[in-house]
mmCIF file with all atom_site columns, C-alpha atoms in Angstrom:
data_model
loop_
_atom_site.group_PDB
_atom_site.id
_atom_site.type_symbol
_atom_site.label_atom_id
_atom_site.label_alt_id
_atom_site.label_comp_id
_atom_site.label_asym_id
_atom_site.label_entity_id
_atom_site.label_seq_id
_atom_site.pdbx_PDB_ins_code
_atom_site.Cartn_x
_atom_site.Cartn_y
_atom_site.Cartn_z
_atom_site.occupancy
_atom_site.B_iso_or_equiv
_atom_site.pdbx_formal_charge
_atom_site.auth_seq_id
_atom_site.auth_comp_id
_atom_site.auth_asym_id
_atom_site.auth_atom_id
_atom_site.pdbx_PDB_model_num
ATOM 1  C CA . UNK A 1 1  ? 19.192  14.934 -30.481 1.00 0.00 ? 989  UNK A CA 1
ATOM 2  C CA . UNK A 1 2  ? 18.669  11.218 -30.337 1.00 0.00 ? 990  UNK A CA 1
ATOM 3  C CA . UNK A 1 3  ? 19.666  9.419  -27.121 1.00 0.00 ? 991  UNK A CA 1
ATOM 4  C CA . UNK A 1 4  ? 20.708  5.343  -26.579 1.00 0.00 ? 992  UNK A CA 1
ATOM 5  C CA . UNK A 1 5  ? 17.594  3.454  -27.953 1.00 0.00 ? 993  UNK A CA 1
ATOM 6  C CA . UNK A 1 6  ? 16.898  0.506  -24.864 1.00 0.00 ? 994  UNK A CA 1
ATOM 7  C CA . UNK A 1 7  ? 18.683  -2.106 -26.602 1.00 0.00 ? 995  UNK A CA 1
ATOM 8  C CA . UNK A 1 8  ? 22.339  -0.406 -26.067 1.00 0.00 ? 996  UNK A CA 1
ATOM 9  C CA . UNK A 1 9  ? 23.386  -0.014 -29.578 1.00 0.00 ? 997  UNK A CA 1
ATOM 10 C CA . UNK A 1 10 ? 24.193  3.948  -30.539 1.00 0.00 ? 998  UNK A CA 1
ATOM 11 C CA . UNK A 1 11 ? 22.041  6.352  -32.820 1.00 0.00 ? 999  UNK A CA 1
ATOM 12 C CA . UNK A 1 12 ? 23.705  7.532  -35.450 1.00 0.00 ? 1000 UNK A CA 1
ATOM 13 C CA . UNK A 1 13 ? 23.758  11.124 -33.948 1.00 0.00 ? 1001 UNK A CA 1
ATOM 14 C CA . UNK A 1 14 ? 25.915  9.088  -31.119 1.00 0.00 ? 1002 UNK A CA 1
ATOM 15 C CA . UNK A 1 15 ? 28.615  7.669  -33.278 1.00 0.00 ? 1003 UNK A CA 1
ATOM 16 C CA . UNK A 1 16 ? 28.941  11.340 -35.079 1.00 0.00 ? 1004 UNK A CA 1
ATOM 17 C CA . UNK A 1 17 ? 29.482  12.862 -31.351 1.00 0.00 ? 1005 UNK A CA 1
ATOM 18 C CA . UNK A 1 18 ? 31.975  10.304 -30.190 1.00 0.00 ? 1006 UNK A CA 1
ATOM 19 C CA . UNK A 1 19 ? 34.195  10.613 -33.628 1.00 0.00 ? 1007 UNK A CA 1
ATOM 20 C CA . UNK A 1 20 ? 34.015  13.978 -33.027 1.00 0.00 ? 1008 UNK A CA 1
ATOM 21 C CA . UNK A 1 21 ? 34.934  13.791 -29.594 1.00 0.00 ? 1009 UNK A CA 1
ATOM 22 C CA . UNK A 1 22 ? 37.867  11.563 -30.298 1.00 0.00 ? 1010 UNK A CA 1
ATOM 23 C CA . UNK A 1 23 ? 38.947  13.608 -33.298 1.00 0.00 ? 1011 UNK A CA 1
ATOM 24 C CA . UNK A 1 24 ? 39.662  16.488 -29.826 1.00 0.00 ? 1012 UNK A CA 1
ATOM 25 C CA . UNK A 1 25 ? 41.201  14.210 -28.293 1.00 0.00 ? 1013 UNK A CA 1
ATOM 26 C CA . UNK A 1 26 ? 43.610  13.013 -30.928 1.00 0.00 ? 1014 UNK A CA 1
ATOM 27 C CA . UNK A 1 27 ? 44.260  16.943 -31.651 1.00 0.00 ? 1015 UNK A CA 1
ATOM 28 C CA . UNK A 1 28 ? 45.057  17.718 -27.940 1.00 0.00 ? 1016 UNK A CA 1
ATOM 29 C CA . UNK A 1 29 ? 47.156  15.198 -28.249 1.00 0.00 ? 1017 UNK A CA 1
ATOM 30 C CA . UNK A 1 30 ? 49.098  16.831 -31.440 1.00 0.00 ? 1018 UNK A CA 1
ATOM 31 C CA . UNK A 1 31 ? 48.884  20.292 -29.701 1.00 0.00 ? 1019 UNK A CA 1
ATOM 32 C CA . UNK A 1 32 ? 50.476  18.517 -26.294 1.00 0.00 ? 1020 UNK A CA 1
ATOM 33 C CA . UNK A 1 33 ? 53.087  16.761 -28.681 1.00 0.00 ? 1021 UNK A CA 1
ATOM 34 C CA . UNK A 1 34 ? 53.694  20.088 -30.792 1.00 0.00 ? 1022 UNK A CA 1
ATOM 35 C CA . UNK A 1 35 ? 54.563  21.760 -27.095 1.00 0.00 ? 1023 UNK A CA 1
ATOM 36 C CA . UNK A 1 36 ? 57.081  19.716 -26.098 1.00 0.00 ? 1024 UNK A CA 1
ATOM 37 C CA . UNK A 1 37 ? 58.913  19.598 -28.809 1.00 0.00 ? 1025 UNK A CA 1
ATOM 38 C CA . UNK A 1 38 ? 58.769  23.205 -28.927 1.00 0.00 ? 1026 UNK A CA 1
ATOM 39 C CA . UNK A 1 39 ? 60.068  23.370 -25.494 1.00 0.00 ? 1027 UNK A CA 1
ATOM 40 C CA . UNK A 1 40 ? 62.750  21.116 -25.991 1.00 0.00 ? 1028 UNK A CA 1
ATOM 41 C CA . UNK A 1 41 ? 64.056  23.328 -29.004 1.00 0.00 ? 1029 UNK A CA 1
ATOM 42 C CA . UNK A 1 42 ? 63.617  26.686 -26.743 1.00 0.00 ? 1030 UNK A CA 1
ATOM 43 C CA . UNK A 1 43 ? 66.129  24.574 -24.149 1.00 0.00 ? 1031 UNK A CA 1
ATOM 44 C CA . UNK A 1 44 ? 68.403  23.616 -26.870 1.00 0.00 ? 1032 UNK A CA 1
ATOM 45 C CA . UNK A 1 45 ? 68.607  27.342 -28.036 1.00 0.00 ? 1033 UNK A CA 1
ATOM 46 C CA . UNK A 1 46 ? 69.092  28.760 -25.051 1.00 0.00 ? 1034 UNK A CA 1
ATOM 47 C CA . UNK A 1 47 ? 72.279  26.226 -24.249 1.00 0.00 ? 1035 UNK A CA 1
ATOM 48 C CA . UNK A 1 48 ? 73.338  26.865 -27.761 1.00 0.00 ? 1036 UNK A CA 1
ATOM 49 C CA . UNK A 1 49 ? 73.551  31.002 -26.260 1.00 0.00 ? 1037 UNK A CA 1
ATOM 50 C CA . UNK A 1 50 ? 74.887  30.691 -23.560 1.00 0.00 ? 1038 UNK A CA 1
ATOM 51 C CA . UNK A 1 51 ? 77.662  28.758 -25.031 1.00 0.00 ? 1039 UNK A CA 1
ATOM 52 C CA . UNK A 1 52 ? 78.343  31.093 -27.305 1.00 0.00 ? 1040 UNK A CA 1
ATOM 53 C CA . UNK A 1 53 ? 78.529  34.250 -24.449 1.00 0.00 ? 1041 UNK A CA 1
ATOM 54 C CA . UNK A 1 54 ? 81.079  32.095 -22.446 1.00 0.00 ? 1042 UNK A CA 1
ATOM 55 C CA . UNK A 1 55 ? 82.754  31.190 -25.337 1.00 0.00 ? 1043 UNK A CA 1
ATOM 56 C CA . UNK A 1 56 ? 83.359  35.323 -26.002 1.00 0.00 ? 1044 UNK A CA 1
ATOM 57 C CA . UNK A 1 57 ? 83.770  35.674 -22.479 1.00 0.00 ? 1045 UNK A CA 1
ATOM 58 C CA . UNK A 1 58 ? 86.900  34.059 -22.554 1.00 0.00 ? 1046 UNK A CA 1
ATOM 59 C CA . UNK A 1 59 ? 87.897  34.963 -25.632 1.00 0.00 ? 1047 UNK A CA 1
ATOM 60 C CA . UNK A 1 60 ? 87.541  38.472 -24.686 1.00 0.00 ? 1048 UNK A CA 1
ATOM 61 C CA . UNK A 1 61 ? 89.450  37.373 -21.742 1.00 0.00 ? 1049 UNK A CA 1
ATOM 62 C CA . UNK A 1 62 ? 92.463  36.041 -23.690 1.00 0.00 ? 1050 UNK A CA 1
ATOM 63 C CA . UNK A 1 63 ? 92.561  38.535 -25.816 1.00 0.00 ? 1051 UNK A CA 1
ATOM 64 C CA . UNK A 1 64 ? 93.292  41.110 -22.652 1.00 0.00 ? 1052 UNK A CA 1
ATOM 65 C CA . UNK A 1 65 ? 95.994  38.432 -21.610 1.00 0.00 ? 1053 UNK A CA 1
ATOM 66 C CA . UNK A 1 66 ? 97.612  38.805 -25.110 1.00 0.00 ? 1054 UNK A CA 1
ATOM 67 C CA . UNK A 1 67 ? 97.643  42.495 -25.405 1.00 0.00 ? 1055 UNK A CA 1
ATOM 68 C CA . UNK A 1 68 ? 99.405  42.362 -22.110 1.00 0.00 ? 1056 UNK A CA 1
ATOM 69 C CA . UNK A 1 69 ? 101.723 40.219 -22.687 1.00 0.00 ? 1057 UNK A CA 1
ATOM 70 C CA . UNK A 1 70 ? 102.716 40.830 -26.437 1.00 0.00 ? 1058 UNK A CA 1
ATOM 71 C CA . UNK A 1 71 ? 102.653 45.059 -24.781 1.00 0.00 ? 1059 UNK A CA 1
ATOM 72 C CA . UNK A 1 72 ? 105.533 43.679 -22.867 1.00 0.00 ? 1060 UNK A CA 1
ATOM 73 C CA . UNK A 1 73 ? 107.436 41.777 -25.681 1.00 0.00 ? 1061 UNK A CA 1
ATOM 74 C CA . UNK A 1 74 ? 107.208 44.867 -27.611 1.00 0.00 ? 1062 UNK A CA 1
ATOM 75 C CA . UNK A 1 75 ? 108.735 46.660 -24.858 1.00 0.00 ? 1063 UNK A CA 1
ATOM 76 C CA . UNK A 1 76 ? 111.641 44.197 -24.559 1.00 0.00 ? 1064 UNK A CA 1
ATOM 77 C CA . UNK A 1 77 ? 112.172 43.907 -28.245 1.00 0.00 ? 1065 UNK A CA 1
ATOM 78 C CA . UNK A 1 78 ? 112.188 48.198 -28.034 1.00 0.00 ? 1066 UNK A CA 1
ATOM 79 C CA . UNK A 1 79 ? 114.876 47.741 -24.941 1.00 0.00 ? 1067 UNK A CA 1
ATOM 80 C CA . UNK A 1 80 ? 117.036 45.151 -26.868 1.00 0.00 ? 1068 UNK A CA 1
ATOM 81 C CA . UNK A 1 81 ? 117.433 47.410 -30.325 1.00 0.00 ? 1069 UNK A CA 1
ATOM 82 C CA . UNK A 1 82 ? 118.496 50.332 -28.382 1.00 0.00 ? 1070 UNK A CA 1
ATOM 83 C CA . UNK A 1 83 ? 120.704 48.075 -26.412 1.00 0.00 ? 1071 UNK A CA 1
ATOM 84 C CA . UNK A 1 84 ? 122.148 46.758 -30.096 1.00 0.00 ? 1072 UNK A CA 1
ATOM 85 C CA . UNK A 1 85 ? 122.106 50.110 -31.168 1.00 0.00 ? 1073 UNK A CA 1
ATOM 86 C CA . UNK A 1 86 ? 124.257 51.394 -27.979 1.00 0.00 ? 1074 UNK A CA 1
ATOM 87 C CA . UNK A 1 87 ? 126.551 48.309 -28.666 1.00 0.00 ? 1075 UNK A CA 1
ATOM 88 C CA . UNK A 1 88 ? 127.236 48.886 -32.040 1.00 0.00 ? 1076 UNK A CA 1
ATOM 89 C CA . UNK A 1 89 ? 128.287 52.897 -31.926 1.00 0.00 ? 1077 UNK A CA 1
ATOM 90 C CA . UNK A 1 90 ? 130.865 51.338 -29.325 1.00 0.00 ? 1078 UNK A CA 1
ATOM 91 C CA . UNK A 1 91 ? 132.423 48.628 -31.420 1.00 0.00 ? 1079 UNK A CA 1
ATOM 92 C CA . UNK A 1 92 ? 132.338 51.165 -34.359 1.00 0.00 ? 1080 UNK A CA 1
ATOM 93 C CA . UNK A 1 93 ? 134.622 53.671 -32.617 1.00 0.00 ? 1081 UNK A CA 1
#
């Protein structure tokens, strides 16, 4: 390998060695570029999910709520027939 001749000016085996050396550098700088933007699209994902569980969360929630309550409108609309029924046979007579 050629070194630095005395006047300061670069072999050619020196100019090869620092292209190849900033030809690294510009790649780590891809890779380091590539990772980030990786990283920001694993945070965006995992926002993405757990908006989506608290979204079934509550609809599972709601959905409990509305069983309960339309379990209780059945039971009234049940109650008011037989009332209408019992009503009815009286009038009739």
């Amino acid at each position: 390998m050629k070194h630095r001749s005395v006047s300061g000016s670069f072999t050619k085996t020196d100019k090869n060695l620092i292209k190849k050396l900033e030809g690294k550098m510009e790649n780590e700088k891809r890779i380091e570029k590539l990772a980030a933007v990786a990283l920001n699209v694993t945070k965006v994902l995992v926002i993405i999910y757990l908006g989506i569980e608290e979204v079934i969360k509550i609809s599972k929630s709601l959905i409990k709520k509305l069983d309960a309550y339309f379990d209780d409108l059945r039971g009234s609309r049940e109650w008011a027939s037989q009332a209408y029924a019992i009503l009815k046979k009286r009038h009739s007579f």
